[in-house]
PDB file of N, CA and C in Angstrom:
ATOM      1  N   MET H   1     -12.498  40.243  48.083  1.00 55.00           N
ATOM      2  CA  MET H   1     -11.679  39.913  46.961  1.00 55.00           C
ATOM      3  C   MET H   1     -12.205  38.691  46.230  1.00 55.00           C
ATOM      4  N   ALA H   2     -13.440  38.693  45.927  1.00 61.00           N
ATOM      5  CA  ALA H   2     -14.018  37.584  45.190  1.00 61.00           C
ATOM      6  C   ALA H   2     -13.629  37.702  43.723  1.00 61.00           C
ATOM      7  N   ALA H   3     -13.282  36.562  43.132  1.00 73.00           N
ATOM      8  CA  ALA H   3     -12.880  36.557  41.722  1.00 73.00           C
ATOM      9  C   ALA H   3     -14.112  36.774  40.857  1.00 73.00           C
ATOM     10  N   GLU H   4     -13.951  37.668  39.945  1.00 80.00           N
ATOM     11  CA  GLU H   4     -15.072  37.973  39.069  1.00 80.00           C
ATOM     12  C   GLU H   4     -15.097  36.960  37.928  1.00 80.00           C
ATOM     13  N   THR H   5     -16.215  36.285  37.733  1.00 84.00           N
ATOM     14  CA  THR H   5     -16.331  35.295  36.669  1.00 84.00           C
ATOM     15  C   THR H   5     -17.154  35.882  35.533  1.00 84.00           C
ATOM     16  N   ARG H   6     -16.693  35.612  34.352  1.00 85.00           N
ATOM     17  CA  ARG H   6     -17.413  36.070  33.169  1.00 85.00           C
ATOM     18  C   ARG H   6     -18.019  34.852  32.496  1.00 85.00           C
ATOM     19  N   PRO H   7     -19.212  34.940  31.981  1.00 87.00           N
ATOM     20  CA  PRO H   7     -19.814  33.787  31.300  1.00 87.00           C
ATOM     21  C   PRO H   7     -19.105  33.540  29.968  1.00 87.00           C
ATOM     22  N   VAL H   8     -19.050  32.259  29.589  1.00 88.00           N
ATOM     23  CA  VAL H   8     -18.435  31.894  28.323  1.00 88.00           C
ATOM     24  C   VAL H   8     -19.447  32.169  27.218  1.00 88.00           C
ATOM     25  N   PRO H   9     -19.012  32.828  26.154  1.00 91.00           N
ATOM     26  CA  PRO H   9     -19.961  33.140  25.073  1.00 91.00           C
ATOM     27  C   PRO H   9     -20.490  31.868  24.401  1.00 91.00           C
ATOM     28  N   VAL H  10     -21.722  31.935  23.950  1.00 93.00           N
ATOM     29  CA  VAL H  10     -22.367  30.793  23.310  1.00 93.00           C
ATOM     30  C   VAL H  10     -21.628  30.432  22.028  1.00 93.00           C
ATOM     31  N   ARG H  11     -21.108  31.387  21.309  1.00 95.00           N
ATOM     32  CA  ARG H  11     -20.372  31.110  20.069  1.00 95.00           C
ATOM     33  C   ARG H  11     -19.132  30.265  20.347  1.00 95.00           C
ATOM     34  N   THR H  12     -18.447  30.522  21.446  1.00 94.00           N
ATOM     35  CA  THR H  12     -17.259  29.737  21.788  1.00 94.00           C
ATOM     36  C   THR H  12     -17.646  28.301  22.112  1.00 94.00           C
ATOM     37  N   ILE H  13     -18.730  28.117  22.821  1.00 94.00           N
ATOM     38  CA  ILE H  13     -19.200  26.769  23.159  1.00 94.00           C
ATOM     39  C   ILE H  13     -19.585  26.018  21.890  1.00 94.00           C
ATOM     40  N   LEU H  14     -20.339  26.670  21.000  1.00 96.00           N
ATOM     41  CA  LEU H  14     -20.767  26.022  19.765  1.00 96.00           C
ATOM     42  C   LEU H  14     -19.577  25.702  18.854  1.00 96.00           C
ATOM     43  N   ALA H  15     -18.589  26.600  18.791  1.00 97.00           N
ATOM     44  CA  ALA H  15     -17.409  26.347  17.976  1.00 97.00           C
ATOM     45  C   ALA H  15     -16.629  25.154  18.520  1.00 97.00           C
ATOM     46  N   THR H  16     -16.514  25.048  19.828  1.00 97.00           N
ATOM     47  CA  THR H  16     -15.797  23.922  20.445  1.00 97.00           C
ATOM     48  C   THR H  16     -16.535  22.613  20.177  1.00 97.00           C
ATOM     49  N   ILE H  17     -17.835  22.610  20.338  1.00 97.00           N
ATOM     50  CA  ILE H  17     -18.622  21.403  20.068  1.00 97.00           C
ATOM     51  C   ILE H  17     -18.501  21.018  18.595  1.00 97.00           C
ATOM     52  N   GLY H  18     -18.555  21.996  17.714  1.00 97.00           N
ATOM     53  CA  GLY H  18     -18.422  21.720  16.276  1.00 97.00           C
ATOM     54  C   GLY H  18     -17.068  21.134  15.917  1.00 97.00           C
ATOM     55  N   LEU H  19     -15.997  21.668  16.500  1.00 98.00           N
ATOM     56  CA  LEU H  19     -14.656  21.139  16.222  1.00 98.00           C
ATOM     57  C   LEU H  19     -14.495  19.724  16.750  1.00 98.00           C
ATOM     58  N   VAL H  20     -15.031  19.461  17.922  1.00 98.00           N
ATOM     59  CA  VAL H  20     -14.943  18.106  18.482  1.00 98.00           C
ATOM     60  C   VAL H  20     -15.732  17.130  17.608  1.00 98.00           C
ATOM     61  N   LEU H  21     -16.937  17.514  17.194  1.00 98.00           N
ATOM     62  CA  LEU H  21     -17.735  16.641  16.327  1.00 98.00           C
ATOM     63  C   LEU H  21     -17.059  16.414  14.976  1.00 98.00           C
ATOM     64  N   ALA H  22     -16.467  17.461  14.399  1.00 98.00           N
ATOM     65  CA  ALA H  22     -15.777  17.315  13.116  1.00 98.00           C
ATOM     66  C   ALA H  22     -14.575  16.380  13.255  1.00 98.00           C
ATOM     67  N   THR H  23     -13.858  16.472  14.368  1.00 98.00           N
ATOM     68  CA  THR H  23     -12.713  15.585  14.593  1.00 98.00           C
ATOM     69  C   THR H  23     -13.162  14.145  14.748  1.00 98.00           C
ATOM     70  N   VAL H  24     -14.214  13.915  15.515  1.00 97.00           N
ATOM     71  CA  VAL H  24     -14.715  12.553  15.717  1.00 97.00           C
ATOM     72  C   VAL H  24     -15.212  11.966  14.403  1.00 97.00           C
ATOM     73  N   ILE H  25     -15.934  12.750  13.622  1.00 97.00           N
ATOM     74  CA  ILE H  25     -16.454  12.257  12.343  1.00 97.00           C
ATOM     75  C   ILE H  25     -15.316  11.971  11.369  1.00 97.00           C
ATOM     76  N   SER H  26     -14.309  12.827  11.317  1.00 95.00           N
ATOM     77  CA  SER H  26     -13.190  12.586  10.400  1.00 95.00           C
ATOM     78  C   SER H  26     -12.379  11.360  10.811  1.00 95.00           C
ATOM     79  N   ILE H  27     -12.198  11.130  12.101  1.00 94.00           N
ATOM     80  CA  ILE H  27     -11.499   9.923  12.553  1.00 94.00           C
ATOM     81  C   ILE H  27     -12.332   8.685  12.230  1.00 94.00           C
ATOM     82  N   TYR H  28     -13.628   8.759  12.401  1.00 95.00           N
ATOM     83  CA  TYR H  28     -14.508   7.629  12.070  1.00 95.00           C
ATOM     84  C   TYR H  28     -14.454   7.318  10.573  1.00 95.00           C
ATOM     85  N   LEU H  29     -14.520   8.340   9.729  1.00 93.00           N
ATOM     86  CA  LEU H  29     -14.444   8.122   8.284  1.00 93.00           C
ATOM     87  C   LEU H  29     -13.090   7.573   7.865  1.00 93.00           C
ATOM     88  N   LEU H  30     -12.041   8.044   8.491  1.00 89.00           N
ATOM     89  CA  LEU H  30     -10.704   7.542   8.163  1.00 89.00           C
ATOM     90  C   LEU H  30     -10.564   6.073   8.527  1.00 89.00           C
ATOM     91  N   THR H  31     -11.147   5.658   9.647  1.00 92.00           N
ATOM     92  CA  THR H  31     -11.085   4.235  10.004  1.00 92.00           C
ATOM     93  C   THR H  31     -11.940   3.394   9.057  1.00 92.00           C
ATOM     94  N   LEU H  32     -13.057   3.945   8.580  1.00 93.00           N
ATOM     95  CA  LEU H  32     -13.877   3.215   7.611  1.00 93.00           C
ATOM     96  C   LEU H  32     -13.160   3.078   6.271  1.00 93.00           C
ATOM     97  N   LEU H  33     -12.445   4.112   5.885  1.00 94.00           N
ATOM     98  CA  LEU H  33     -11.794   4.136   4.577  1.00 94.00           C
ATOM     99  C   LEU H  33     -10.328   3.739   4.639  1.00 94.00           C
ATOM    100  N   ALA H  34      -9.882   3.156   5.740  1.00 93.00           N
ATOM    101  CA  ALA H  34      -8.468   2.840   5.901  1.00 93.00           C
ATOM    102  C   ALA H  34      -7.979   1.853   4.846  1.00 93.00           C
ATOM    103  N   ARG H  35      -8.792   0.860   4.511  1.00 93.00           N
ATOM    104  CA  ARG H  35      -8.378  -0.123   3.503  1.00 93.00           C
ATOM    105  C   ARG H  35      -8.234   0.520   2.127  1.00 93.00           C
ATOM    106  N   ILE H  36      -9.175   1.383   1.785  1.00 93.00           N
ATOM    107  CA  ILE H  36      -9.115   2.065   0.497  1.00 93.00           C
ATOM    108  C   ILE H  36      -7.908   2.991   0.441  1.00 93.00           C
ATOM    109  N   VAL H  37      -7.653   3.702   1.523  1.00 89.00           N
ATOM    110  CA  VAL H  37      -6.502   4.594   1.566  1.00 89.00           C
ATOM    111  C   VAL H  37      -5.209   3.789   1.447  1.00 89.00           C
ATOM    112  N   ALA H  38      -5.136   2.636   2.101  1.00 93.00           N
ATOM    113  CA  ALA H  38      -3.945   1.793   2.001  1.00 93.00           C
ATOM    114  C   ALA H  38      -3.746   1.295   0.574  1.00 93.00           C
ATOM    115  N   LEU H  39      -4.824   0.893  -0.087  1.00 95.00           N
ATOM    116  CA  LEU H  39      -4.714   0.451  -1.480  1.00 95.00           C
ATOM    117  C   LEU H  39      -4.273   1.584  -2.394  1.00 95.00           C
ATOM    118  N   LEU H  40      -4.751   2.785  -2.148  1.00 94.00           N
ATOM    119  CA  LEU H  40      -4.329   3.932  -2.938  1.00 94.00           C
ATOM    120  C   LEU H  40      -2.852   4.255  -2.730  1.00 94.00           C
ATOM    121  N   VAL H  41      -2.381   4.110  -1.499  1.00 95.00           N
ATOM    122  CA  VAL H  41      -0.961   4.348  -1.223  1.00 95.00           C
ATOM    123  C   VAL H  41      -0.096   3.308  -1.939  1.00 95.00           C
ATOM    124  N   VAL H  42      -0.509   2.039  -1.907  1.00 96.00           N
ATOM    125  CA  VAL H  42       0.241   0.986  -2.596  1.00 96.00           C
ATOM    126  C   VAL H  42       0.229   1.228  -4.101  1.00 96.00           C
ATOM    127  N   ALA H  43      -0.926   1.603  -4.652  1.00 95.00           N
ATOM    128  CA  ALA H  43      -1.016   1.875  -6.087  1.00 95.00           C
ATOM    129  C   ALA H  43      -0.129   3.051  -6.485  1.00 95.00           C
ATOM    130  N   ALA H  44      -0.108   4.082  -5.663  1.00 96.00           N
ATOM    131  CA  ALA H  44       0.762   5.224  -5.956  1.00 96.00           C
ATOM    132  C   ALA H  44       2.232   4.821  -5.894  1.00 96.00           C
ATOM    133  N   PHE H  45       2.586   3.969  -4.941  1.00 96.00           N
ATOM    134  CA  PHE H  45       3.966   3.493  -4.833  1.00 96.00           C
ATOM    135  C   PHE H  45       4.372   2.733  -6.096  1.00 96.00           C
ATOM    136  N   PHE H  46       3.504   1.800  -6.547  1.00 91.00           N
ATOM    137  CA  PHE H  46       3.819   1.047  -7.759  1.00 91.00           C
ATOM    138  C   PHE H  46       3.888   1.962  -8.979  1.00 91.00           C
ATOM    139  N   ALA H  47       3.018   2.950  -9.057  1.00 92.00           N
ATOM    140  CA  ALA H  47       3.033   3.872 -10.191  1.00 92.00           C
ATOM    141  C   ALA H  47       4.343   4.652 -10.243  1.00 92.00           C
ATOM    142  N   VAL H  48       4.836   5.074  -9.084  1.00 95.00           N
ATOM    143  CA  VAL H  48       6.084   5.829  -9.048  1.00 95.00           C
ATOM    144  C   VAL H  48       7.269   4.926  -9.369  1.00 95.00           C
ATOM    145  N   VAL H  49       7.284   3.720  -8.806  1.00 93.00           N
ATOM    146  CA  VAL H  49       8.422   2.809  -8.999  1.00 93.00           C
ATOM    147  C   VAL H  49       8.487   2.292 -10.430  1.00 93.00           C
ATOM    148  N   LEU H  50       7.360   1.952 -11.014  1.00 92.00           N
ATOM    149  CA  LEU H  50       7.351   1.341 -12.340  1.00 92.00           C
ATOM    150  C   LEU H  50       7.337   2.355 -13.479  1.00 92.00           C
ATOM    151  N   ASN H  51       7.300   3.635 -13.171  1.00 95.00           N
ATOM    152  CA  ASN H  51       7.287   4.649 -14.217  1.00 95.00           C
ATOM    153  C   ASN H  51       8.602   4.661 -15.002  1.00 95.00           C
ATOM    154  N   GLN H  52       9.726   4.500 -14.331  1.00 95.00           N
ATOM    155  CA  GLN H  52      11.015   4.540 -15.021  1.00 95.00           C
ATOM    156  C   GLN H  52      11.189   3.413 -16.035  1.00 95.00           C
ATOM    157  N   PRO H  53      10.943   2.132 -15.667  1.00 94.00           N
ATOM    158  CA  PRO H  53      11.078   1.084 -16.686  1.00 94.00           C
ATOM    159  C   PRO H  53      10.084   1.225 -17.840  1.00 94.00           C
ATOM    160  N   VAL H  54       8.866   1.652 -17.539  1.00 95.00           N
ATOM    161  CA  VAL H  54       7.872   1.836 -18.600  1.00 95.00           C
ATOM    162  C   VAL H  54       8.303   2.958 -19.532  1.00 95.00           C
ATOM    163  N   SER H  55       8.788   4.051 -18.986  1.00 95.00           N
ATOM    164  CA  SER H  55       9.268   5.154 -19.824  1.00 95.00           C
ATOM    165  C   SER H  55      10.467   4.723 -20.662  1.00 95.00           C
ATOM    166  N   PHE H  56      11.347   3.905 -20.078  1.00 95.00           N
ATOM    167  CA  PHE H  56      12.509   3.412 -20.819  1.00 95.00           C
ATOM    168  C   PHE H  56      12.062   2.583 -22.028  1.00 95.00           C
ATOM    169  N   LEU H  57      11.140   1.647 -21.832  1.00 93.00           N
ATOM    170  CA  LEU H  57      10.658   0.826 -22.940  1.00 93.00           C
ATOM    171  C   LEU H  57       9.885   1.664 -23.959  1.00 93.00           C
ATOM    172  N   HIS H  58       9.169   2.617 -23.493  1.00 94.00           N
ATOM    173  CA  HIS H  58       8.396   3.492 -24.385  1.00 94.00           C
ATOM    174  C   HIS H  58       9.329   4.336 -25.251  1.00 94.00           C
ATOM    175  N   ARG H  59      10.396   4.840 -24.645  1.00 94.00           N
ATOM    176  CA  ARG H  59      11.313   5.740 -25.336  1.00 94.00           C
ATOM    177  C   ARG H  59      12.301   4.992 -26.226  1.00 94.00           C
ATOM    178  N   ARG H  60      12.923   3.932 -25.693  1.00 94.00           N
ATOM    179  CA  ARG H  60      14.006   3.245 -26.416  1.00 94.00           C
ATOM    180  C   ARG H  60      13.506   2.232 -27.433  1.00 94.00           C
ATOM    181  N   LEU H  61      12.505   1.431 -27.048  1.00 92.00           N
ATOM    182  CA  LEU H  61      12.019   0.389 -27.955  1.00 92.00           C
ATOM    183  C   LEU H  61      10.814   0.839 -28.772  1.00 92.00           C
ATOM    184  N   HIS H  62      10.374   2.073 -28.555  1.00 92.00           N
ATOM    185  CA  HIS H  62       9.245   2.664 -29.278  1.00 92.00           C
ATOM    186  C   HIS H  62       7.990   1.813 -29.163  1.00 92.00           C
ATOM    187  N   LEU H  63       7.776   1.263 -27.965  1.00 91.00           N
ATOM    188  CA  LEU H  63       6.543   0.533 -27.693  1.00 91.00           C
ATOM    189  C   LEU H  63       5.471   1.525 -27.246  1.00 91.00           C
ATOM    190  N   ARG H  64       4.222   1.161 -27.492  1.00 94.00           N
ATOM    191  CA  ARG H  64       3.153   1.995 -26.952  1.00 94.00           C
ATOM    192  C   ARG H  64       3.179   1.890 -25.427  1.00 94.00           C
ATOM    193  N   ARG H  65       2.676   2.887 -24.765  1.00 93.00           N
ATOM    194  CA  ARG H  65       2.755   2.943 -23.297  1.00 93.00           C
ATOM    195  C   ARG H  65       2.017   1.770 -22.648  1.00 93.00           C
ATOM    196  N   GLY H  66       0.877   1.388 -23.174  1.00 93.00           N
ATOM    197  CA  GLY H  66       0.134   0.256 -22.625  1.00 93.00           C
ATOM    198  C   GLY H  66       0.894  -1.049 -22.773  1.00 93.00           C
ATOM    199  N   LEU H  67       1.515  -1.249 -23.942  1.00 95.00           N
ATOM    200  CA  LEU H  67       2.297  -2.460 -24.162  1.00 95.00           C
ATOM    201  C   LEU H  67       3.550  -2.467 -23.287  1.00 95.00           C
ATOM    202  N   ALA H  68       4.180  -1.303 -23.133  1.00 94.00           N
ATOM    203  CA  ALA H  68       5.351  -1.211 -22.255  1.00 94.00           C
ATOM    204  C   ALA H  68       4.965  -1.519 -20.808  1.00 94.00           C
ATOM    205  N   THR H  69       3.806  -1.063 -20.378  1.00 93.00           N
ATOM    206  CA  THR H  69       3.328  -1.356 -19.030  1.00 93.00           C
ATOM    207  C   THR H  69       3.085  -2.847 -18.858  1.00 93.00           C
ATOM    208  N   THR H  70       2.501  -3.482 -19.875  1.00 95.00           N
ATOM    209  CA  THR H  70       2.250  -4.921 -19.814  1.00 95.00           C
ATOM    210  C   THR H  70       3.557  -5.703 -19.743  1.00 95.00           C
ATOM    211  N   VAL H  71       4.547  -5.303 -20.536  1.00 95.00           N
ATOM    212  CA  VAL H  71       5.849  -5.990 -20.523  1.00 95.00           C
ATOM    213  C   VAL H  71       6.502  -5.859 -19.151  1.00 95.00           C
ATOM    214  N   VAL H  72       6.498  -4.660 -18.582  1.00 95.00           N
ATOM    215  CA  VAL H  72       7.108  -4.455 -17.261  1.00 95.00           C
ATOM    216  C   VAL H  72       6.359  -5.245 -16.198  1.00 95.00           C
ATOM    217  N   TYR H  73       5.036  -5.270 -16.275  1.00 94.00           N
ATOM    218  CA  TYR H  73       4.223  -6.027 -15.320  1.00 94.00           C
ATOM    219  C   TYR H  73       4.529  -7.517 -15.409  1.00 94.00           C
ATOM    220  N   LEU H  74       4.595  -8.058 -16.619  1.00 96.00           N
ATOM    221  CA  LEU H  74       4.871  -9.488 -16.785  1.00 96.00           C
ATOM    222  C   LEU H  74       6.299  -9.838 -16.352  1.00 96.00           C
ATOM    223  N   LEU H  75       7.260  -8.956 -16.645  1.00 95.00           N
ATOM    224  CA  LEU H  75       8.629  -9.200 -16.171  1.00 95.00           C
ATOM    225  C   LEU H  75       8.700  -9.176 -14.643  1.00 95.00           C
ATOM    226  N   GLY H  76       7.998  -8.250 -14.029  1.00 93.00           N
ATOM    227  CA  GLY H  76       7.960  -8.198 -12.569  1.00 93.00           C
ATOM    228  C   GLY H  76       7.299  -9.417 -11.970  1.00 93.00           C
ATOM    229  N   LEU H  77       6.218  -9.870 -12.596  1.00 95.00           N
ATOM    230  CA  LEU H  77       5.531 -11.070 -12.131  1.00 95.00           C
ATOM    231  C   LEU H  77       6.422 -12.299 -12.276  1.00 95.00           C
ATOM    232  N   ALA H  78       7.146 -12.395 -13.393  1.00 97.00           N
ATOM    233  CA  ALA H  78       8.071 -13.515 -13.585  1.00 97.00           C
ATOM    234  C   ALA H  78       9.211 -13.464 -12.573  1.00 97.00           C
ATOM    235  N   LEU H  79       9.708 -12.277 -12.278  1.00 96.00           N
ATOM    236  CA  LEU H  79      10.783 -12.129 -11.301  1.00 96.00           C
ATOM    237  C   LEU H  79      10.324 -12.545  -9.908  1.00 96.00           C
ATOM    238  N   VAL H  80       9.144 -12.100  -9.498  1.00 96.00           N
ATOM    239  CA  VAL H  80       8.621 -12.471  -8.181  1.00 96.00           C
ATOM    240  C   VAL H  80       8.342 -13.967  -8.107  1.00 96.00           C
ATOM    241  N   SER H  81       7.795 -14.533  -9.185  1.00 97.00           N
ATOM    242  CA  SER H  81       7.538 -15.975  -9.206  1.00 97.00           C
ATOM    243  C   SER H  81       8.831 -16.771  -9.113  1.00 97.00           C
ATOM    244  N   GLY H  82       9.846 -16.349  -9.840  1.00 97.00           N
ATOM    245  CA  GLY H  82      11.139 -17.029  -9.772  1.00 97.00           C
ATOM    246  C   GLY H  82      11.761 -16.953  -8.391  1.00 97.00           C
ATOM    247  N   LEU H  83      11.686 -15.789  -7.768  1.00 96.00           N
ATOM    248  CA  LEU H  83      12.222 -15.654  -6.410  1.00 96.00           C
ATOM    249  C   LEU H  83      11.463 -16.522  -5.422  1.00 96.00           C
ATOM    250  N   LEU H  84      10.158 -16.566  -5.546  1.00 96.00           N
ATOM    251  CA  LEU H  84       9.374 -17.427  -4.658  1.00 96.00           C
ATOM    252  C   LEU H  84       9.721 -18.893  -4.867  1.00 96.00           C
ATOM    253  N   TYR H  85       9.917 -19.300  -6.106  1.00 96.00           N
ATOM    254  CA  TYR H  85      10.300 -20.682  -6.384  1.00 96.00           C
ATOM    255  C   TYR H  85      11.666 -20.993  -5.775  1.00 96.00           C
ATOM    256  N   LEU H  86      12.610 -20.061  -5.919  1.00 96.00           N
ATOM    257  CA  LEU H  86      13.947 -20.278  -5.361  1.00 96.00           C
ATOM    258  C   LEU H  86      13.943 -20.350  -3.838  1.00 96.00           C
ATOM    259  N   ILE H  87      12.993 -19.703  -3.200  1.00 95.00           N
ATOM    260  CA  ILE H  87      12.927 -19.711  -1.739  1.00 95.00           C
ATOM    261  C   ILE H  87      12.098 -20.883  -1.230  1.00 95.00           C
ATOM    262  N   ILE H  88      10.955 -21.138  -1.857  1.00 95.00           N
ATOM    263  CA  ILE H  88      10.024 -22.132  -1.329  1.00 95.00           C
ATOM    264  C   ILE H  88      10.439 -23.556  -1.670  1.00 95.00           C
ATOM    265  N   ARG H  89      10.980 -23.790  -2.857  1.00 95.00           N
ATOM    266  CA  ARG H  89      11.313 -25.158  -3.265  1.00 95.00           C
ATOM    267  C   ARG H  89      12.308 -25.836  -2.312  1.00 95.00           C
ATOM    268  N   PRO H  90      13.420 -25.209  -1.925  1.00 93.00           N
ATOM    269  CA  PRO H  90      14.311 -25.864  -0.959  1.00 93.00           C
ATOM    270  C   PRO H  90      13.650 -26.123   0.392  1.00 93.00           C
ATOM    271  N   LEU H  91      12.773 -25.217   0.808  1.00 94.00           N
ATOM    272  CA  LEU H  91      12.060 -25.428   2.072  1.00 94.00           C
ATOM    273  C   LEU H  91      11.162 -26.654   1.991  1.00 94.00           C
ATOM    274  N   VAL H  92      10.480 -26.830   0.886  1.00 92.00           N
ATOM    275  CA  VAL H  92       9.606 -27.988   0.714  1.00 92.00           C
ATOM    276  C   VAL H  92      10.436 -29.272   0.720  1.00 92.00           C
ATOM    277  N   ASP H  93      11.558 -29.259   0.027  1.00 92.00           N
ATOM    278  CA  ASP H  93      12.429 -30.442  -0.002  1.00 92.00           C
ATOM    279  C   ASP H  93      12.949 -30.783   1.389  1.00 92.00           C
ATOM    280  N   GLU H  94      13.355 -29.776   2.138  1.00 92.00           N
ATOM    281  CA  GLU H  94      13.891 -30.017   3.478  1.00 92.00           C
ATOM    282  C   GLU H  94      12.800 -30.532   4.423  1.00 92.00           C
ATOM    283  N   VAL H  95      11.625 -29.979   4.318  1.00 91.00           N
ATOM    284  CA  VAL H  95      10.522 -30.455   5.174  1.00 91.00           C
ATOM    285  C   VAL H  95      10.161 -31.892   4.801  1.00 91.00           C
ATOM    286  N   ARG H  96      10.166 -32.221   3.517  1.00 92.00           N
ATOM    287  CA  ARG H  96       9.880 -33.588   3.089  1.00 92.00           C
ATOM    288  C   ARG H  96      10.957 -34.547   3.604  1.00 92.00           C
ATOM    289  N   ASP H  97      12.219 -34.168   3.496  1.00 91.00           N
ATOM    290  CA  ASP H  97      13.301 -35.003   4.015  1.00 91.00           C
ATOM    291  C   ASP H  97      13.194 -35.166   5.525  1.00 91.00           C
ATOM    292  N   PHE H  98      12.853 -34.073   6.208  1.00 91.00           N
ATOM    293  CA  PHE H  98      12.721 -34.129   7.653  1.00 91.00           C
ATOM    294  C   PHE H  98      11.582 -35.067   8.064  1.00 91.00           C
ATOM    295  N   SER H  99      10.450 -34.951   7.360  1.00 90.00           N
ATOM    296  CA  SER H  99       9.316 -35.820   7.714  1.00 90.00           C
ATOM    297  C   SER H  99       9.582 -37.276   7.355  1.00 90.00           C
ATOM    298  N   ASP H 100      10.378 -37.558   6.321  1.00 89.00           N
ATOM    299  CA  ASP H 100      10.737 -38.940   5.979  1.00 89.00           C
ATOM    300  C   ASP H 100      11.673 -39.531   7.005  1.00 89.00           C
ATOM    301  N   ASN H 101      12.579 -38.729   7.544  1.00 88.00           N
ATOM    302  CA  ASN H 101      13.568 -39.215   8.503  1.00 88.00           C
ATOM    303  C   ASN H 101      13.109 -39.130   9.944  1.00 88.00           C
ATOM    304  N   PHE H 102      11.951 -38.583  10.178  1.00 83.00           N
ATOM    305  CA  PHE H 102      11.455 -38.436  11.546  1.00 83.00           C
ATOM    306  C   PHE H 102      10.976 -39.798  12.044  1.00 83.00           C
ATOM    307  N   PRO H 103      11.417 -40.211  13.246  1.00 75.00           N
ATOM    308  CA  PRO H 103      11.064 -41.550  13.737  1.00 75.00           C
ATOM    309  C   PRO H 103       9.604 -41.681  14.095  1.00 75.00           C
TER     310      PRO H 103
END
C-alpha cells in the first residue's frame, strides 16, 4: 500500500515562482513609492474637501476658477495661521512666566 506520488508539473512550479517574484517586486516598489503615494492621497483629500468652497465662489461670485481657488487657499491659510497663533501664543506666555518665576 505504498502511496503513489505524482511529479509536480513544471508549469505549476514556474507559475508559483512568478507569482512570488511579482509579489515581492510589487511590495518593494510600494515601499519605494510610499511617500509619493501618501502625497497623492493628501492631494486628493484636499481636492475633494476644497471643491465645494471653490465651486461656491465660482458660481455665486462669478470668479474664475483659478481666482476662486486662490481665495479659498488664502482663507484657509489665514484660518490655520490664526488658530496656530491662538494656541501657541498663550503657551509661549506661560512658559516665559514659568521660567521667570522658576527659582
